[in-house]
GROMACS .gro file of N, CA, C and O in nm:
model
  352
    1SER      N    1  -1.280   1.421  -1.583
    1SER     CA    2  -1.193   1.486  -1.612
    1SER      C    3  -1.061   1.459  -1.599
    1SER      O    4  -0.964   1.341  -1.556
    2THR      N    5  -0.965   1.509  -1.602
    2THR     CA    6  -0.827   1.497  -1.573
    2THR      C    7  -0.811   1.457  -1.408
    2THR      O    8  -0.735   1.368  -1.415
    3ILE      N    9  -0.820   1.535  -1.347
    3ILE     CA   10  -0.808   1.540  -1.245
    3ILE      C   11  -0.869   1.372  -1.167
    3ILE      O   12  -0.826   1.277  -1.095
    4LEU      N   13  -0.994   1.342  -1.217
    4LEU     CA   14  -1.063   1.177  -1.184
    4LEU      C   15  -0.960   1.098  -1.226
    4LEU      O   16  -0.986   1.019  -1.178
    5LYS      N   17  -0.948   1.125  -1.358
    5LYS     CA   18  -0.831   1.034  -1.430
    5LYS      C   19  -0.704   1.006  -1.366
    5LYS      O   20  -0.660   0.881  -1.347
    6ILE      N   21  -0.670   1.088  -1.303
    6ILE     CA   22  -0.537   1.104  -1.234
    6ILE      C   23  -0.542   1.014  -1.079
    6ILE      O   24  -0.496   0.894  -1.101
    7ARG      N   25  -0.640   1.052  -1.008
    7ARG     CA   26  -0.705   0.956  -0.929
    7ARG      C   27  -0.762   0.829  -0.961
    7ARG      O   28  -0.697   0.751  -0.879
    8PHE      N   29  -0.824   0.770  -1.039
    8PHE     CA   30  -0.772   0.682  -1.071
    8PHE      C   31  -0.687   0.580  -1.080
    8PHE      O   32  -0.689   0.466  -1.045
    9ARG      N   33  -0.587   0.663  -1.143
    9ARG     CA   34  -0.494   0.607  -1.215
    9ARG      C   35  -0.390   0.501  -1.076
    9ARG      O   36  -0.356   0.465  -1.050
   10PHE      N   37  -0.415   0.655  -0.983
   10PHE     CA   38  -0.297   0.620  -0.867
   10PHE      C   39  -0.348   0.515  -0.793
   10PHE      O   40  -0.321   0.437  -0.779
   11LEU      N   41  -0.516   0.517  -0.793
   11LEU     CA   42  -0.576   0.403  -0.694
   11LEU      C   43  -0.563   0.295  -0.749
   11LEU      O   44  -0.551   0.145  -0.701
   12ASN      N   45  -0.575   0.256  -0.911
   12ASN     CA   46  -0.548   0.136  -0.942
   12ASN      C   47  -0.403   0.092  -0.927
   12ASN      O   48  -0.379  -0.027  -0.931
   13LEU      N   49  -0.339   0.177  -0.967
   13LEU     CA   50  -0.153   0.197  -0.891
   13LEU      C   51  -0.163   0.090  -0.745
   13LEU      O   52  -0.072   0.027  -0.760
   14TYR      N   53  -0.214   0.162  -0.718
   14TYR     CA   54  -0.202   0.149  -0.531
   14TYR      C   55  -0.269   0.006  -0.546
   14TYR      O   56  -0.248  -0.093  -0.452
   15MET      N   57  -0.360  -0.043  -0.596
   15MET     CA   58  -0.470  -0.227  -0.586
   15MET      C   59  -0.374  -0.299  -0.638
   15MET      O   60  -0.315  -0.376  -0.557
   16GLN      N   61  -0.283  -0.241  -0.742
   16GLN     CA   62  -0.211  -0.371  -0.813
   16GLN      C   63  -0.095  -0.381  -0.704
   16GLN      O   64  -0.042  -0.444  -0.700
   17THR      N   65  -0.032  -0.251  -0.653
   17THR     CA   66   0.076  -0.304  -0.528
   17THR      C   67   0.048  -0.398  -0.453
   17THR      O   68   0.135  -0.457  -0.434
   18ILE      N   69  -0.061  -0.361  -0.368
   18ILE     CA   70  -0.110  -0.493  -0.283
   18ILE      C   71  -0.109  -0.615  -0.316
   18ILE      O   72  -0.081  -0.671  -0.276
   19ALA      N   73  -0.194  -0.615  -0.438
   19ALA     CA   74  -0.169  -0.784  -0.499
   19ALA      C   75  -0.082  -0.834  -0.497
   19ALA      O   76  -0.042  -0.952  -0.511
   20ASP      N   77   0.037  -0.737  -0.565
   20ASP     CA   78   0.165  -0.771  -0.589
   20ASP      C   79   0.237  -0.845  -0.438
   20ASP      O   80   0.340  -0.933  -0.477
   21ARG      N   81   0.196  -0.750  -0.369
   21ARG     CA   82   0.249  -0.718  -0.261
   21ARG      C   83   0.234  -0.903  -0.193
   21ARG      O   84   0.301  -0.962  -0.114
   22LYS      N   85   0.104  -0.940  -0.241
   22LYS     CA   86   0.070  -1.055  -0.172
   22LYS      C   87   0.128  -1.189  -0.277
   22LYS      O   88   0.199  -1.258  -0.228
   23GLN      N   89   0.125  -1.174  -0.373
   23GLN     CA   90   0.205  -1.232  -0.507
   23GLN      C   91   0.375  -1.248  -0.458
   23GLN      O   92   0.429  -1.338  -0.472
   24HIS      N   93   0.398  -1.124  -0.443
   24HIS     CA   94   0.576  -1.134  -0.444
   24HIS      C   95   0.589  -1.024  -0.270
   24HIS      O   96   0.620  -0.923  -0.286
   25PRO      N   97   0.616  -1.076  -0.170
   25PRO     CA   98   0.596  -1.011  -0.061
   25PRO      C   99   0.750  -0.997  -0.036
   25PRO      O  100   0.846  -1.006  -0.084
   26LYS      N  101   0.747  -0.839  -0.020
   26LYS     CA  102   0.895  -0.779   0.036
   26LYS      C  103   0.897  -0.754   0.167
   26LYS      O  104   0.791  -0.729   0.260
   27GLU      N  105   1.010  -0.828   0.201
   27GLU     CA  106   1.041  -0.798   0.363
   27GLU      C  107   1.053  -0.678   0.410
   27GLU      O  108   1.099  -0.566   0.373
   28GLY      N  109   0.964  -0.648   0.530
   28GLY     CA  110   0.969  -0.516   0.565
   28GLY      C  111   0.838  -0.438   0.560
   28GLY      O  112   0.793  -0.325   0.593
   29SER      N  113   0.798  -0.493   0.456
   29SER     CA  114   0.629  -0.449   0.398
   29SER      C  115   0.543  -0.412   0.492
   29SER      O  116   0.462  -0.549   0.540
   30TYR      N  117   0.455  -0.364   0.537
   30TYR     CA  118   0.374  -0.355   0.620
   30TYR      C  119   0.238  -0.409   0.550
   30TYR      O  120   0.193  -0.460   0.676
   31THR      N  121   0.224  -0.411   0.437
   31THR     CA  122   0.085  -0.475   0.349
   31THR      C  123   0.105  -0.623   0.380
   31THR      O  124   0.058  -0.667   0.439
   32ASN      N  125   0.288  -0.679   0.336
   32ASN     CA  126   0.310  -0.824   0.417
   32ASN      C  127   0.266  -0.871   0.561
   32ASN      O  128   0.247  -0.977   0.614
   33TYR      N  129   0.300  -0.749   0.627
   33TYR     CA  130   0.281  -0.771   0.779
   33TYR      C  131   0.110  -0.816   0.813
   33TYR      O  132   0.084  -0.892   0.883
   34LEU      N  133   0.040  -0.734   0.745
   34LEU     CA  134  -0.093  -0.665   0.760
   34LEU      C  135  -0.145  -0.840   0.688
   34LEU      O  136  -0.244  -0.915   0.743
   35PHE      N  137  -0.091  -0.873   0.585
   35PHE     CA  138  -0.106  -1.021   0.502
   35PHE      C  139  -0.118  -1.184   0.606
   35PHE      O  140  -0.172  -1.255   0.650
   36ASP      N  141   0.007  -1.136   0.695
   36ASP     CA  142   0.055  -1.219   0.784
   36ASP      C  143  -0.024  -1.260   0.910
   36ASP      O  144  -0.003  -1.344   0.953
   37LYS      N  145  -0.013  -1.113   0.990
   37LYS     CA  146  -0.086  -1.166   1.110
   37LYS      C  147  -0.181  -1.070   1.128
   37LYS      O  148  -0.263  -1.098   1.208
   38GLY      N  149  -0.271  -1.074   1.019
   38GLY     CA  150  -0.402  -0.988   1.034
   38GLY      C  151  -0.415  -0.838   1.017
   38GLY      O  152  -0.357  -0.750   1.064
   39LEU      N  153  -0.551  -0.818   1.021
   39LEU     CA  154  -0.556  -0.669   1.045
   39LEU      C  155  -0.602  -0.635   1.184
   39LEU      O  156  -0.598  -0.510   1.224
   40GLN      N  157  -0.615  -0.735   1.260
   40GLN     CA  158  -0.628  -0.667   1.403
   40GLN      C  159  -0.480  -0.616   1.470
   40GLN      O  160  -0.485  -0.534   1.555
   41ASP      N  161  -0.396  -0.602   1.440
   41ASP     CA  162  -0.254  -0.557   1.476
   41ASP      C  163  -0.209  -0.450   1.405
   41ASP      O  164  -0.147  -0.491   1.325
   42SER      N  165  -0.211  -0.325   1.381
   42SER     CA  166  -0.184  -0.251   1.293
   42SER      C  167  -0.166  -0.143   1.406
   42SER      O  168  -0.164   0.000   1.373
   43GLU      N  169  -0.060  -0.166   1.463
   43GLU     CA  170   0.028  -0.063   1.535
   43GLU      C  171   0.122   0.024   1.499
   43GLU      O  172   0.207   0.111   1.519
   44LYS      N  173   0.181  -0.023   1.373
   44LYS     CA  174   0.283   0.034   1.289
   44LYS      C  175   0.238   0.166   1.196
   44LYS      O  176   0.316   0.250   1.150
   45GLY      N  177   0.119   0.207   1.219
   45GLY     CA  178   0.051   0.345   1.127
   45GLY      C  179   0.163   0.405   1.122
   45GLY      O  180   0.169   0.496   1.069
   46GLY      N  181   0.177   0.459   1.279
   46GLY     CA  182   0.252   0.635   1.283
   46GLY      C  183   0.402   0.560   1.226
   46GLY      O  184   0.463   0.644   1.153
   47GLU      N  185   0.495   0.475   1.246
   47GLU     CA  186   0.607   0.445   1.165
   47GLU      C  187   0.565   0.416   1.034
   47GLU      O  188   0.680   0.497   0.983
   48GLU      N  189   0.473   0.387   0.955
   48GLU     CA  190   0.433   0.407   0.827
   48GLU      C  191   0.404   0.499   0.816
   48GLU      O  192   0.493   0.544   0.660
   49ALA      N  193   0.335   0.605   0.872
   49ALA     CA  194   0.316   0.784   0.836
   49ALA      C  195   0.460   0.838   0.796
   49ALA      O  196   0.480   0.940   0.708
   50THR      N  197   0.572   0.792   0.900
   50THR     CA  198   0.661   0.867   0.906
   50THR      C  199   0.754   0.817   0.755
   50THR      O  200   0.845   0.904   0.744
   51GLU      N  201   0.735   0.741   0.766
   51GLU     CA  202   0.811   0.635   0.638
   51GLU      C  203   0.805   0.733   0.512
   51GLU      O  204   0.859   0.761   0.385
   52ILE      N  205   0.665   0.747   0.495
   52ILE     CA  206   0.610   0.851   0.411
   52ILE      C  207   0.675   0.965   0.356
   52ILE      O  208   0.689   1.043   0.290
   53VAL      N  209   0.701   1.026   0.474
   53VAL     CA  210   0.720   1.145   0.471
   53VAL      C  211   0.877   1.177   0.443
   53VAL      O  212   0.921   1.226   0.376
   54ILE      N  213   1.000   1.061   0.485
   54ILE     CA  214   1.122   1.033   0.451
   54ILE      C  215   1.120   1.021   0.289
   54ILE      O  216   1.174   1.059   0.268
   55ALA      N  217   1.000   0.934   0.271
   55ALA     CA  218   1.020   0.839   0.101
   55ALA      C  219   1.012   1.000   0.021
   55ALA      O  220   1.033   1.025  -0.106
   56ALA      N  221   0.894   1.076   0.056
   56ALA     CA  222   0.870   1.225  -0.027
   56ALA      C  223   0.970   1.334  -0.025
   56ALA      O  224   1.003   1.357  -0.134
   57LYS      N  225   1.123   1.266   0.010
   57LYS     CA  226   1.188   1.354   0.029
   57LYS      C  227   1.318   1.288  -0.078
   57LYS      O  228   1.410   1.356  -0.063
   58ASN      N  229   1.303   1.154  -0.095
   58ASN     CA  230   1.395   1.024  -0.125
   58ASN      C  231   1.361   1.073  -0.318
   58ASN      O  232   1.255   1.102  -0.357
   59PRO      N  233   1.513   1.084  -0.377
   59PRO     CA  234   1.412   1.100  -0.490
   59PRO      C  235   1.406   0.967  -0.554
   59PRO      O  236   1.362   1.037  -0.702
   60ASN      N  237   1.397   0.895  -0.531
   60ASN     CA  238   1.322   0.766  -0.606
   60ASN      C  239   1.213   0.760  -0.589
   60ASN      O  240   1.153   0.746  -0.489
   61PRO      N  241   1.073   0.765  -0.679
   61PRO     CA  242   0.992   0.819  -0.673
   61PRO      C  243   0.928   0.657  -0.647
   61PRO      O  244   0.798   0.682  -0.620
   62GLU      N  245   0.973   0.558  -0.704
   62GLU     CA  246   0.934   0.409  -0.681
   62GLU      C  247   0.913   0.392  -0.490
   62GLU      O  248   0.839   0.359  -0.461
   63GLU      N  249   1.015   0.451  -0.446
   63GLU     CA  250   0.989   0.436  -0.315
   63GLU      C  251   0.851   0.518  -0.232
   63GLU      O  252   0.786   0.449  -0.154
   64ILE      N  253   0.844   0.626  -0.259
   64ILE     CA  254   0.718   0.694  -0.223
   64ILE      C  255   0.584   0.602  -0.282
   64ILE      O  256   0.491   0.639  -0.178
   65LYS      N  257   0.599   0.586  -0.380
   65LYS     CA  258   0.469   0.479  -0.417
   65LYS      C  259   0.450   0.391  -0.328
   65LYS      O  260   0.313   0.317  -0.260
   66TYR      N  261   0.534   0.287  -0.274
   66TYR     CA  262   0.566   0.161  -0.193
   66TYR      C  263   0.545   0.212  -0.097
   66TYR      O  264   0.441   0.182   0.017
   67GLU      N  265   0.578   0.311  -0.051
   67GLU     CA  266   0.522   0.390   0.143
   67GLU      C  267   0.391   0.433   0.132
   67GLU      O  268   0.314   0.408   0.203
   68ILE      N  269   0.341   0.453   0.014
   68ILE     CA  270   0.186   0.535   0.000
   68ILE      C  271   0.101   0.408   0.049
   68ILE      O  272  -0.004   0.393   0.068
   69SER      N  273   0.150   0.308  -0.056
   69SER     CA  274   0.073   0.173  -0.064
   69SER      C  275   0.063   0.084   0.064
   69SER      O  276  -0.017   0.057   0.102
   70ASP      N  277   0.178   0.139   0.146
   70ASP     CA  278   0.184   0.065   0.296
   70ASP      C  279   0.122   0.110   0.388
   70ASP      O  280   0.042   0.064   0.453
   71PHE      N  281   0.052   0.276   0.334
   71PHE     CA  282   0.018   0.305   0.432
   71PHE      C  283  -0.146   0.402   0.381
   71PHE      O  284  -0.089   0.505   0.300
   72CYS      N  285  -0.241   0.380   0.390
   72CYS     CA  286  -0.358   0.404   0.375
   72CYS      C  287  -0.433   0.402   0.435
   72CYS      O  288  -0.495   0.287   0.494
   73ILE      N  289  -0.561   0.532   0.461
   73ILE     CA  290  -0.665   0.525   0.552
   73ILE      C  291  -0.737   0.403   0.525
   73ILE      O  292  -0.776   0.323   0.614
   74MET      N  293  -0.753   0.340   0.377
   74MET     CA  294  -0.837   0.238   0.397
   74MET      C  295  -0.718   0.101   0.360
   74MET      O  296  -0.830   0.028   0.294
   75HIS      N  297  -0.651   0.162   0.376
   75HIS     CA  298  -0.540   0.005   0.341
   75HIS      C  299  -0.578  -0.108   0.403
   75HIS      O  300  -0.583  -0.213   0.298
   76GLY      N  301  -0.615  -0.122   0.547
   76GLY     CA  302  -0.649  -0.276   0.581
   76GLY      C  303  -0.796  -0.327   0.519
   76GLY      O  304  -0.794  -0.465   0.483
   77THR      N  305  -0.866  -0.218   0.476
   77THR     CA  306  -0.954  -0.285   0.419
   77THR      C  307  -0.919  -0.336   0.252
   77THR      O  308  -0.990  -0.456   0.240
   78HIS      N  309  -0.863  -0.266   0.223
   78HIS     CA  310  -0.832  -0.335   0.055
   78HIS      C  311  -0.732  -0.489   0.099
   78HIS      O  312  -0.713  -0.539  -0.017
   79VAL      N  313  -0.656  -0.477   0.182
   79VAL     CA  314  -0.548  -0.581   0.176
   79VAL      C  315  -0.662  -0.738   0.240
   79VAL      O  316  -0.665  -0.809   0.219
   80ASN      N  317  -0.749  -0.664   0.359
   80ASN     CA  318  -0.872  -0.756   0.333
   80ASN      C  319  -0.947  -0.818   0.225
   80ASN      O  320  -0.959  -0.941   0.206
   81ALA      N  321  -0.987  -0.748   0.138
   81ALA     CA  322  -1.021  -0.768   0.031
   81ALA      C  323  -0.949  -0.864  -0.079
   81ALA      O  324  -0.992  -0.943  -0.122
   82VAL      N  325  -0.858  -0.816  -0.077
   82VAL     CA  326  -0.753  -0.857  -0.138
   82VAL      C  327  -0.743  -1.011  -0.101
   82VAL      O  328  -0.734  -1.124  -0.204
   83SER      N  329  -0.672  -0.990   0.041
   83SER     CA  330  -0.648  -1.159   0.073
   83SER      C  331  -0.741  -1.278   0.073
   83SER      O  332  -0.758  -1.357   0.079
   84HIS      N  333  -0.863  -1.209   0.051
   84HIS     CA  334  -0.986  -1.261   0.055
   84HIS      C  335  -1.062  -1.316  -0.066
   84HIS      O  336  -1.180  -1.363  -0.117
   85GLY      N  337  -0.976  -1.283  -0.162
   85GLY     CA  338  -1.008  -1.293  -0.341
   85GLY      C  339  -1.091  -1.214  -0.407
   85GLY      O  340  -1.162  -1.239  -0.483
   86LYS      N  341  -1.135  -1.093  -0.301
   86LYS     CA  342  -1.261  -1.009  -0.346
   86LYS      C  343  -1.205  -0.916  -0.489
   86LYS      O  344  -1.298  -0.878  -0.545
   87ILE      N  345  -1.094  -0.869  -0.462
   87ILE     CA  346  -0.985  -0.782  -0.531
   87ILE      C  347  -0.884  -0.866  -0.594
   87ILE      O  348  -0.833  -0.862  -0.436
   88SER      N  349  -0.847  -0.836  -0.742
   88SER     CA  350  -0.728  -0.909  -0.755
   88SER      C  351  -0.638  -0.887  -0.821
   88SER      O  352  -0.671  -0.777  -0.882
   0.00000   0.00000   0.00000
């Protein structure tokens, strides 16, 4: 169905963004913070959620893509998988 295709595209883009952050770190990125500091220290969740709301109001669609990739319920799991070479 169309909805499933959209969800798959989003998930694919999301995972590509995580992998790209590992290859090309971006200053201030929560994803890179997790790569650098590990998954046990993830106090920035509330801050990242706020940044999604702010990005949603921004006319630049790229910004919300990056903010959503910085904060997802399964984000730590995905970063861990990329970090350990399980997903590239």
